[in-house]
mmCIF file of the C-alpha atoms, coordinates in Angstrom:
data_MODEL
# 
_entry.id   MODEL 
# 
loop_
_atom_site.group_PDB 
_atom_site.id 
_atom_site.type_symbol 
_atom_site.label_atom_id 
_atom_site.label_alt_id 
_atom_site.label_comp_id 
_atom_site.label_asym_id 
_atom_site.label_entity_id 
_atom_site.label_seq_id 
_atom_site.pdbx_PDB_ins_code 
_atom_site.Cartn_x 
_atom_site.Cartn_y 
_atom_site.Cartn_z 
_atom_site.occupancy 
_atom_site.B_iso_or_equiv 
_atom_site.pdbx_formal_charge 
_atom_site.auth_seq_id 
_atom_site.auth_comp_id 
_atom_site.auth_asym_id 
_atom_site.auth_atom_id 
_atom_site.pdbx_PDB_model_num 
ATOM 1   C CA . MET A 1 1   ? -28.568 -83.815 -9.227 1.00 0.00 ? 1   MET A CA 1 
ATOM 2   C CA . ILE A 1 2   ? -27.328 -84.505 -5.677 1.00 0.00 ? 2   ILE A CA 1 
ATOM 3   C CA . VAL A 1 3   ? -23.718 -84.512 -6.879 1.00 0.00 ? 3   VAL A CA 1 
ATOM 4   C CA . ASN A 1 4   ? -24.217 -81.184 -8.658 1.00 0.00 ? 4   ASN A CA 1 
ATOM 5   C CA . ASN A 1 5   ? -25.689 -79.676 -5.464 1.00 0.00 ? 5   ASN A CA 1 
ATOM 6   C CA . LEU A 1 6   ? -22.759 -80.958 -3.382 1.00 0.00 ? 6   LEU A CA 1 
ATOM 7   C CA . VAL A 1 7   ? -20.231 -79.602 -5.886 1.00 0.00 ? 7   VAL A CA 1 
ATOM 8   C CA . SER A 1 8   ? -22.026 -76.257 -5.909 1.00 0.00 ? 8   SER A CA 1 
ATOM 9   C CA . GLN A 1 9   ? -22.070 -76.118 -2.081 1.00 0.00 ? 9   GLN A CA 1 
ATOM 10  C CA . MET A 1 10  ? -18.384 -77.050 -1.880 1.00 0.00 ? 10  MET A CA 1 
ATOM 11  C CA . SER A 1 11  ? -17.558 -74.361 -4.443 1.00 0.00 ? 11  SER A CA 1 
ATOM 12  C CA . SER A 1 12  ? -19.455 -71.778 -2.363 1.00 0.00 ? 12  SER A CA 1 
ATOM 13  C CA . MET A 1 13  ? -17.672 -72.933 0.797  1.00 0.00 ? 13  MET A CA 1 
ATOM 14  C CA . ASN A 1 14  ? -14.294 -72.631 -0.968 1.00 0.00 ? 14  ASN A CA 1 
ATOM 15  C CA . ARG A 1 15  ? -15.129 -69.074 -2.062 1.00 0.00 ? 15  ARG A CA 1 
ATOM 16  C CA . ILE A 1 16  ? -16.203 -68.171 1.483  1.00 0.00 ? 16  ILE A CA 1 
ATOM 17  C CA . SER A 1 17  ? -13.044 -69.759 2.907  1.00 0.00 ? 17  SER A CA 1 
ATOM 18  C CA . SER A 1 18  ? -10.884 -67.872 0.384  1.00 0.00 ? 18  SER A CA 1 
ATOM 19  C CA . THR A 1 19  ? -12.616 -64.616 1.244  1.00 0.00 ? 19  THR A CA 1 
ATOM 20  C CA . MET A 1 20  ? -12.143 -65.208 4.983  1.00 0.00 ? 20  MET A CA 1 
ATOM 21  C CA . ASN A 1 21  ? -8.446  -65.995 4.441  1.00 0.00 ? 21  ASN A CA 1 
ATOM 22  C CA . ALA A 1 22  ? -8.030  -62.799 2.419  1.00 0.00 ? 22  ALA A CA 1 
ATOM 23  C CA . ILE A 1 23  ? -9.696  -60.777 5.197  1.00 0.00 ? 23  ILE A CA 1 
ATOM 24  C CA . ASP A 1 24  ? -7.469  -62.420 7.831  1.00 0.00 ? 24  ASP A CA 1 
ATOM 25  C CA . ASN A 1 25  ? -4.368  -61.637 5.752  1.00 0.00 ? 25  ASN A CA 1 
ATOM 26  C CA . ALA A 1 26  ? -5.463  -58.014 5.293  1.00 0.00 ? 26  ALA A CA 1 
ATOM 27  C CA . ILE A 1 27  ? -6.052  -57.591 9.035  1.00 0.00 ? 27  ILE A CA 1 
ATOM 28  C CA . ASP A 1 28  ? -2.670  -59.187 9.826  1.00 0.00 ? 28  ASP A CA 1 
ATOM 29  C CA . ALA A 1 29  ? -0.972  -56.703 7.478  1.00 0.00 ? 29  ALA A CA 1 
ATOM 30  C CA . LEU A 1 30  ? -2.841  -53.680 8.854  1.00 0.00 ? 30  LEU A CA 1 
ATOM 31  C CA . ASN A 1 31  ? -0.596  -51.175 10.571 1.00 0.00 ? 31  ASN A CA 1 
ATOM 32  C CA . CYS A 1 32  ? -2.188  -49.207 13.404 1.00 0.00 ? 32  CYS A CA 1 
ATOM 33  C CA . VAL A 1 33  ? 0.192   -48.593 16.308 1.00 0.00 ? 33  VAL A CA 1 
ATOM 34  C CA . LYS A 1 34  ? 3.630   -50.079 16.911 1.00 0.00 ? 34  LYS A CA 1 
ATOM 35  C CA . ILE A 1 35  ? 6.615   -49.323 19.142 1.00 0.00 ? 35  ILE A CA 1 
ATOM 36  C CA . GLY A 1 36  ? 9.891   -48.316 17.534 1.00 0.00 ? 36  GLY A CA 1 
ATOM 37  C CA . ILE A 1 37  ? 13.474  -47.546 18.473 1.00 0.00 ? 37  ILE A CA 1 
ATOM 38  C CA . VAL A 1 38  ? 15.237  -44.547 16.933 1.00 0.00 ? 38  VAL A CA 1 
ATOM 39  C CA . GLU A 1 39  ? 18.329  -45.376 14.894 1.00 0.00 ? 39  GLU A CA 1 
ATOM 40  C CA . GLU A 1 40  ? 18.936  -41.872 13.478 1.00 0.00 ? 40  GLU A CA 1 
ATOM 41  C CA . TYR A 1 41  ? 17.215  -38.517 13.978 1.00 0.00 ? 41  TYR A CA 1 
ATOM 42  C CA . TYR A 1 42  ? 17.062  -35.823 11.275 1.00 0.00 ? 42  TYR A CA 1 
ATOM 43  C CA . PRO A 1 43  ? 16.189  -32.556 13.096 1.00 0.00 ? 43  PRO A CA 1 
ATOM 44  C CA . GLU A 1 44  ? 16.088  -30.468 9.899  1.00 0.00 ? 44  GLU A CA 1 
ATOM 45  C CA . THR A 1 45  ? 13.062  -32.464 8.674  1.00 0.00 ? 45  THR A CA 1 
ATOM 46  C CA . ARG A 1 46  ? 11.853  -33.709 12.087 1.00 0.00 ? 46  ARG A CA 1 
ATOM 47  C CA . THR A 1 47  ? 11.920  -37.276 10.829 1.00 0.00 ? 47  THR A CA 1 
ATOM 48  C CA . ALA A 1 48  ? 13.831  -40.309 12.034 1.00 0.00 ? 48  ALA A CA 1 
ATOM 49  C CA . LYS A 1 49  ? 14.991  -43.702 10.912 1.00 0.00 ? 49  LYS A CA 1 
ATOM 50  C CA . VAL A 1 50  ? 13.105  -46.052 13.241 1.00 0.00 ? 50  VAL A CA 1 
ATOM 51  C CA . ASN A 1 51  ? 13.227  -49.806 13.667 1.00 0.00 ? 51  ASN A CA 1 
ATOM 52  C CA . LEU A 1 52  ? 9.993   -51.451 14.797 1.00 0.00 ? 52  LEU A CA 1 
ATOM 53  C CA . VAL A 1 53  ? 10.471  -53.721 17.815 1.00 0.00 ? 53  VAL A CA 1 
ATOM 54  C CA . ASN A 1 54  ? 8.318   -56.606 16.576 1.00 0.00 ? 54  ASN A CA 1 
ATOM 55  C CA . LYS A 1 55  ? 9.354   -59.119 13.983 1.00 0.00 ? 55  LYS A CA 1 
ATOM 56  C CA . VAL A 1 56  ? 7.280   -60.229 10.998 1.00 0.00 ? 56  VAL A CA 1 
ATOM 57  C CA . PHE A 1 57  ? 6.107   -63.865 10.927 1.00 0.00 ? 57  PHE A CA 1 
ATOM 58  C CA . ILE A 1 58  ? 7.247   -65.449 7.654  1.00 0.00 ? 58  ILE A CA 1 
ATOM 59  C CA . LYS A 1 59  ? 6.322   -69.115 8.010  1.00 0.00 ? 59  LYS A CA 1 
ATOM 60  C CA . LEU A 1 60  ? 6.292   -72.129 10.291 1.00 0.00 ? 60  LEU A CA 1 
ATOM 61  C CA . ASN A 1 61  ? 9.082   -74.509 9.357  1.00 0.00 ? 61  ASN A CA 1 
ATOM 62  C CA . SER A 1 62  ? 8.526   -78.282 9.209  1.00 0.00 ? 62  SER A CA 1 
ATOM 63  C CA . ASP A 1 63  ? 10.389  -78.621 12.533 1.00 0.00 ? 63  ASP A CA 1 
ATOM 64  C CA . GLY A 1 64  ? 7.816   -76.340 14.198 1.00 0.00 ? 64  GLY A CA 1 
ATOM 65  C CA . ILE A 1 65  ? 10.151  -73.340 14.499 1.00 0.00 ? 65  ILE A CA 1 
ATOM 66  C CA . GLN A 1 66  ? 8.791   -69.979 13.363 1.00 0.00 ? 66  GLN A CA 1 
ATOM 67  C CA . GLU A 1 67  ? 10.757  -68.119 10.718 1.00 0.00 ? 67  GLU A CA 1 
ATOM 68  C CA . THR A 1 68  ? 10.701  -64.352 11.324 1.00 0.00 ? 68  THR A CA 1 
ATOM 69  C CA . GLN A 1 69  ? 12.473  -61.267 10.089 1.00 0.00 ? 69  GLN A CA 1 
ATOM 70  C CA . LEU A 1 70  ? 12.702  -57.659 11.150 1.00 0.00 ? 70  LEU A CA 1 
ATOM 71  C CA . TYR A 1 71  ? 10.503  -55.075 9.495  1.00 0.00 ? 71  TYR A CA 1 
ATOM 72  C CA . PRO A 1 72  ? 12.432  -52.759 7.199  1.00 0.00 ? 72  PRO A CA 1 
ATOM 73  C CA . PRO A 1 73  ? 13.232  -49.405 8.875  1.00 0.00 ? 73  PRO A CA 1 
ATOM 74  C CA . ILE A 1 74  ? 10.542  -46.727 8.626  1.00 0.00 ? 74  ILE A CA 1 
ATOM 75  C CA . TYR A 1 75  ? 10.914  -42.939 8.519  1.00 0.00 ? 75  TYR A CA 1 
ATOM 76  C CA . PRO A 1 76  ? 8.091   -41.401 10.576 1.00 0.00 ? 76  PRO A CA 1 
ATOM 77  C CA . LYS A 1 77  ? 7.453   -37.718 11.142 1.00 0.00 ? 77  LYS A CA 1 
ATOM 78  C CA . ILE A 1 78  ? 8.458   -37.025 14.759 1.00 0.00 ? 78  ILE A CA 1 
ATOM 79  C CA . MET A 1 79  ? 5.898   -35.327 16.993 1.00 0.00 ? 79  MET A CA 1 
ATOM 80  C CA . PHE A 1 80  ? 6.623   -33.692 20.327 1.00 0.00 ? 80  PHE A CA 1 
ATOM 81  C CA . ILE A 1 81  ? 3.830   -33.058 22.816 1.00 0.00 ? 81  ILE A CA 1 
ATOM 82  C CA . GLY A 1 82  ? 2.807   -29.426 23.308 1.00 0.00 ? 82  GLY A CA 1 
ATOM 83  C CA . THR A 1 83  ? 1.088   -26.489 21.665 1.00 0.00 ? 83  THR A CA 1 
ATOM 84  C CA . VAL A 1 84  ? 2.184   -24.277 18.802 1.00 0.00 ? 84  VAL A CA 1 
ATOM 85  C CA . ASP A 1 85  ? 3.463   -21.620 21.212 1.00 0.00 ? 85  ASP A CA 1 
ATOM 86  C CA . ASN A 1 86  ? 5.142   -23.775 23.828 1.00 0.00 ? 86  ASN A CA 1 
ATOM 87  C CA . GLY A 1 87  ? 5.687   -27.250 22.428 1.00 0.00 ? 87  GLY A CA 1 
ATOM 88  C CA . MET A 1 88  ? 8.594   -29.321 23.622 1.00 0.00 ? 88  MET A CA 1 
ATOM 89  C CA . ASP A 1 89  ? 11.292  -30.148 21.115 1.00 0.00 ? 89  ASP A CA 1 
ATOM 90  C CA . TYR A 1 90  ? 14.514  -31.993 21.806 1.00 0.00 ? 90  TYR A CA 1 
ATOM 91  C CA . LYS A 1 91  ? 17.128  -33.994 19.981 1.00 0.00 ? 91  LYS A CA 1 
ATOM 92  C CA . LEU A 1 92  ? 16.255  -37.645 19.840 1.00 0.00 ? 92  LEU A CA 1 
ATOM 93  C CA . GLN A 1 93  ? 19.129  -40.010 20.516 1.00 0.00 ? 93  GLN A CA 1 
ATOM 94  C CA . THR A 1 94  ? 19.907  -43.403 19.031 1.00 0.00 ? 94  THR A CA 1 
ATOM 95  C CA . GLY A 1 95  ? 18.042  -45.942 21.164 1.00 0.00 ? 95  GLY A CA 1 
ATOM 96  C CA . ASP A 1 96  ? 15.195  -43.590 22.176 1.00 0.00 ? 96  ASP A CA 1 
ATOM 97  C CA . GLU A 1 97  ? 11.817  -45.277 22.046 1.00 0.00 ? 97  GLU A CA 1 
ATOM 98  C CA . VAL A 1 98  ? 8.794   -43.889 20.228 1.00 0.00 ? 98  VAL A CA 1 
ATOM 99  C CA . LEU A 1 99  ? 5.167   -44.817 19.737 1.00 0.00 ? 99  LEU A CA 1 
ATOM 100 C CA . VAL A 1 100 ? 4.452   -45.079 16.001 1.00 0.00 ? 100 VAL A CA 1 
ATOM 101 C CA . PHE A 1 101 ? 0.951   -44.388 14.653 1.00 0.00 ? 101 PHE A CA 1 
ATOM 102 C CA . PHE A 1 102 ? -0.038  -45.267 11.096 1.00 0.00 ? 102 PHE A CA 1 
ATOM 103 C CA . CYS A 1 103 ? -2.603  -42.769 9.847  1.00 0.00 ? 103 CYS A CA 1 
ATOM 104 C CA . ASP A 1 104 ? -5.811  -43.856 8.142  1.00 0.00 ? 104 ASP A CA 1 
ATOM 105 C CA . ARG A 1 105 ? -4.973  -41.776 5.051  1.00 0.00 ? 105 ARG A CA 1 
ATOM 106 C CA . GLU A 1 106 ? -1.972  -40.052 3.513  1.00 0.00 ? 106 GLU A CA 1 
ATOM 107 C CA . ILE A 1 107 ? -0.582  -37.143 5.539  1.00 0.00 ? 107 ILE A CA 1 
ATOM 108 C CA . THR A 1 108 ? 2.007   -35.699 3.160  1.00 0.00 ? 108 THR A CA 1 
ATOM 109 C CA . SER A 1 109 ? -0.060  -32.700 2.080  1.00 0.00 ? 109 SER A CA 1 
ATOM 110 C CA . TRP A 1 110 ? -0.810  -31.754 5.711  1.00 0.00 ? 110 TRP A CA 1 
ATOM 111 C CA . TRP A 1 111 ? 2.812   -32.326 6.751  1.00 0.00 ? 111 TRP A CA 1 
ATOM 112 C CA . LEU A 1 112 ? 4.124   -30.010 4.023  1.00 0.00 ? 112 LEU A CA 1 
ATOM 113 C CA . THR A 1 113 ? 1.509   -27.241 4.300  1.00 0.00 ? 113 THR A CA 1 
ATOM 114 C CA . GLY A 1 114 ? -0.038  -27.540 7.766  1.00 0.00 ? 114 GLY A CA 1 
ATOM 115 C CA . GLU A 1 115 ? -3.446  -27.061 6.183  1.00 0.00 ? 115 GLU A CA 1 
ATOM 116 C CA . THR A 1 116 ? -6.524  -29.074 5.246  1.00 0.00 ? 116 THR A CA 1 
ATOM 117 C CA . SER A 1 117 ? -6.297  -30.287 1.665  1.00 0.00 ? 117 SER A CA 1 
ATOM 118 C CA . GLN A 1 118 ? -7.462  -32.895 -0.810 1.00 0.00 ? 118 GLN A CA 1 
ATOM 119 C CA . LEU A 1 119 ? -6.020  -36.390 -0.503 1.00 0.00 ? 119 LEU A CA 1 
ATOM 120 C CA . ASN A 1 120 ? -3.150  -36.960 -2.912 1.00 0.00 ? 120 ASN A CA 1 
ATOM 121 C CA . ASP A 1 121 ? -3.398  -40.723 -2.548 1.00 0.00 ? 121 ASP A CA 1 
ATOM 122 C CA . PHE A 1 122 ? -5.998  -43.189 -1.270 1.00 0.00 ? 122 PHE A CA 1 
ATOM 123 C CA . ARG A 1 123 ? -3.556  -45.477 0.530  1.00 0.00 ? 123 ARG A CA 1 
ATOM 124 C CA . THR A 1 124 ? -4.456  -46.497 4.083  1.00 0.00 ? 124 THR A CA 1 
ATOM 125 C CA . HIS A 1 125 ? -2.277  -47.311 7.112  1.00 0.00 ? 125 HIS A CA 1 
ATOM 126 C CA . HIS A 1 126 ? 0.794   -47.043 4.905  1.00 0.00 ? 126 HIS A CA 1 
ATOM 127 C CA . MET A 1 127 ? 4.364   -47.105 6.257  1.00 0.00 ? 127 MET A CA 1 
ATOM 128 C CA . SER A 1 128 ? 5.014   -43.682 4.706  1.00 0.00 ? 128 SER A CA 1 
ATOM 129 C CA . ASP A 1 129 ? 2.050   -42.130 6.541  1.00 0.00 ? 129 ASP A CA 1 
ATOM 130 C CA . CYS A 1 130 ? 3.227   -42.671 10.065 1.00 0.00 ? 130 CYS A CA 1 
ATOM 131 C CA . ILE A 1 131 ? 4.036   -40.349 12.910 1.00 0.00 ? 131 ILE A CA 1 
ATOM 132 C CA . ALA A 1 132 ? 6.068   -41.118 16.014 1.00 0.00 ? 132 ALA A CA 1 
ATOM 133 C CA . ILE A 1 133 ? 5.415   -39.653 19.442 1.00 0.00 ? 133 ILE A CA 1 
ATOM 134 C CA . ALA A 1 134 ? 8.655   -39.181 21.337 1.00 0.00 ? 134 ALA A CA 1 
ATOM 135 C CA . GLY A 1 135 ? 9.045   -39.809 25.056 1.00 0.00 ? 135 GLY A CA 1 
ATOM 136 C CA . LEU A 1 136 ? 8.033   -43.456 25.378 1.00 0.00 ? 136 LEU A CA 1 
ATOM 137 C CA . ARG A 1 137 ? 10.136  -45.492 27.844 1.00 0.00 ? 137 ARG A CA 1 
ATOM 138 C CA . SER A 1 138 ? 10.291  -49.257 28.371 1.00 0.00 ? 138 SER A CA 1 
ATOM 139 C CA . GLN A 1 139 ? 10.963  -50.531 31.894 1.00 0.00 ? 139 GLN A CA 1 
ATOM 140 C CA . PRO A 1 140 ? 14.724  -50.993 31.362 1.00 0.00 ? 140 PRO A CA 1 
ATOM 141 C CA . LEU A 1 141 ? 14.977  -47.320 30.299 1.00 0.00 ? 141 LEU A CA 1 
ATOM 142 C CA . THR A 1 142 ? 12.845  -45.986 33.164 1.00 0.00 ? 142 THR A CA 1 
ATOM 143 C CA . THR A 1 143 ? 14.629  -44.790 36.276 1.00 0.00 ? 143 THR A CA 1 
ATOM 144 C CA . ILE A 1 144 ? 12.504  -44.687 39.411 1.00 0.00 ? 144 ILE A CA 1 
ATOM 145 C CA . THR A 1 145 ? 13.677  -42.485 42.248 1.00 0.00 ? 145 THR A CA 1 
ATOM 146 C CA . ASN A 1 146 ? 12.280  -41.850 45.707 1.00 0.00 ? 146 ASN A CA 1 
ATOM 147 C CA . ASP A 1 147 ? 12.990  -38.232 46.530 1.00 0.00 ? 147 ASP A CA 1 
ATOM 148 C CA . ASN A 1 148 ? 10.758  -37.981 49.609 1.00 0.00 ? 148 ASN A CA 1 
# 
């Protein structure tokens, strides 16, 4: 009887541990906001080929060294700050930095029509549903001047 209770408790603990590991893995894979660097800009579609600046952790080798790799390039929709009547729009250059947001739900139908519509897909925080805000600058790309 005692052995059966211990086995049952251990089984429950294993299920809880597995569930917690699955939640941790899902959170680690969740895309929310990342910084990217423009590799190519496509003005006709207002999209760009962007490389994310962070690397993906693959595993910890037996010698204690982390194995990482770059994310594959993404192709966000490029957003410029402004209103419909007087928004800013400019040609992005290779090396420009952008802030990439991964939307909670698919944005294709809005992107193509500009209107509210039914979801075409129930994916969340997907690489294909990202937008990039242009104009971000890291310290090495920021020039400070004193024009007093």
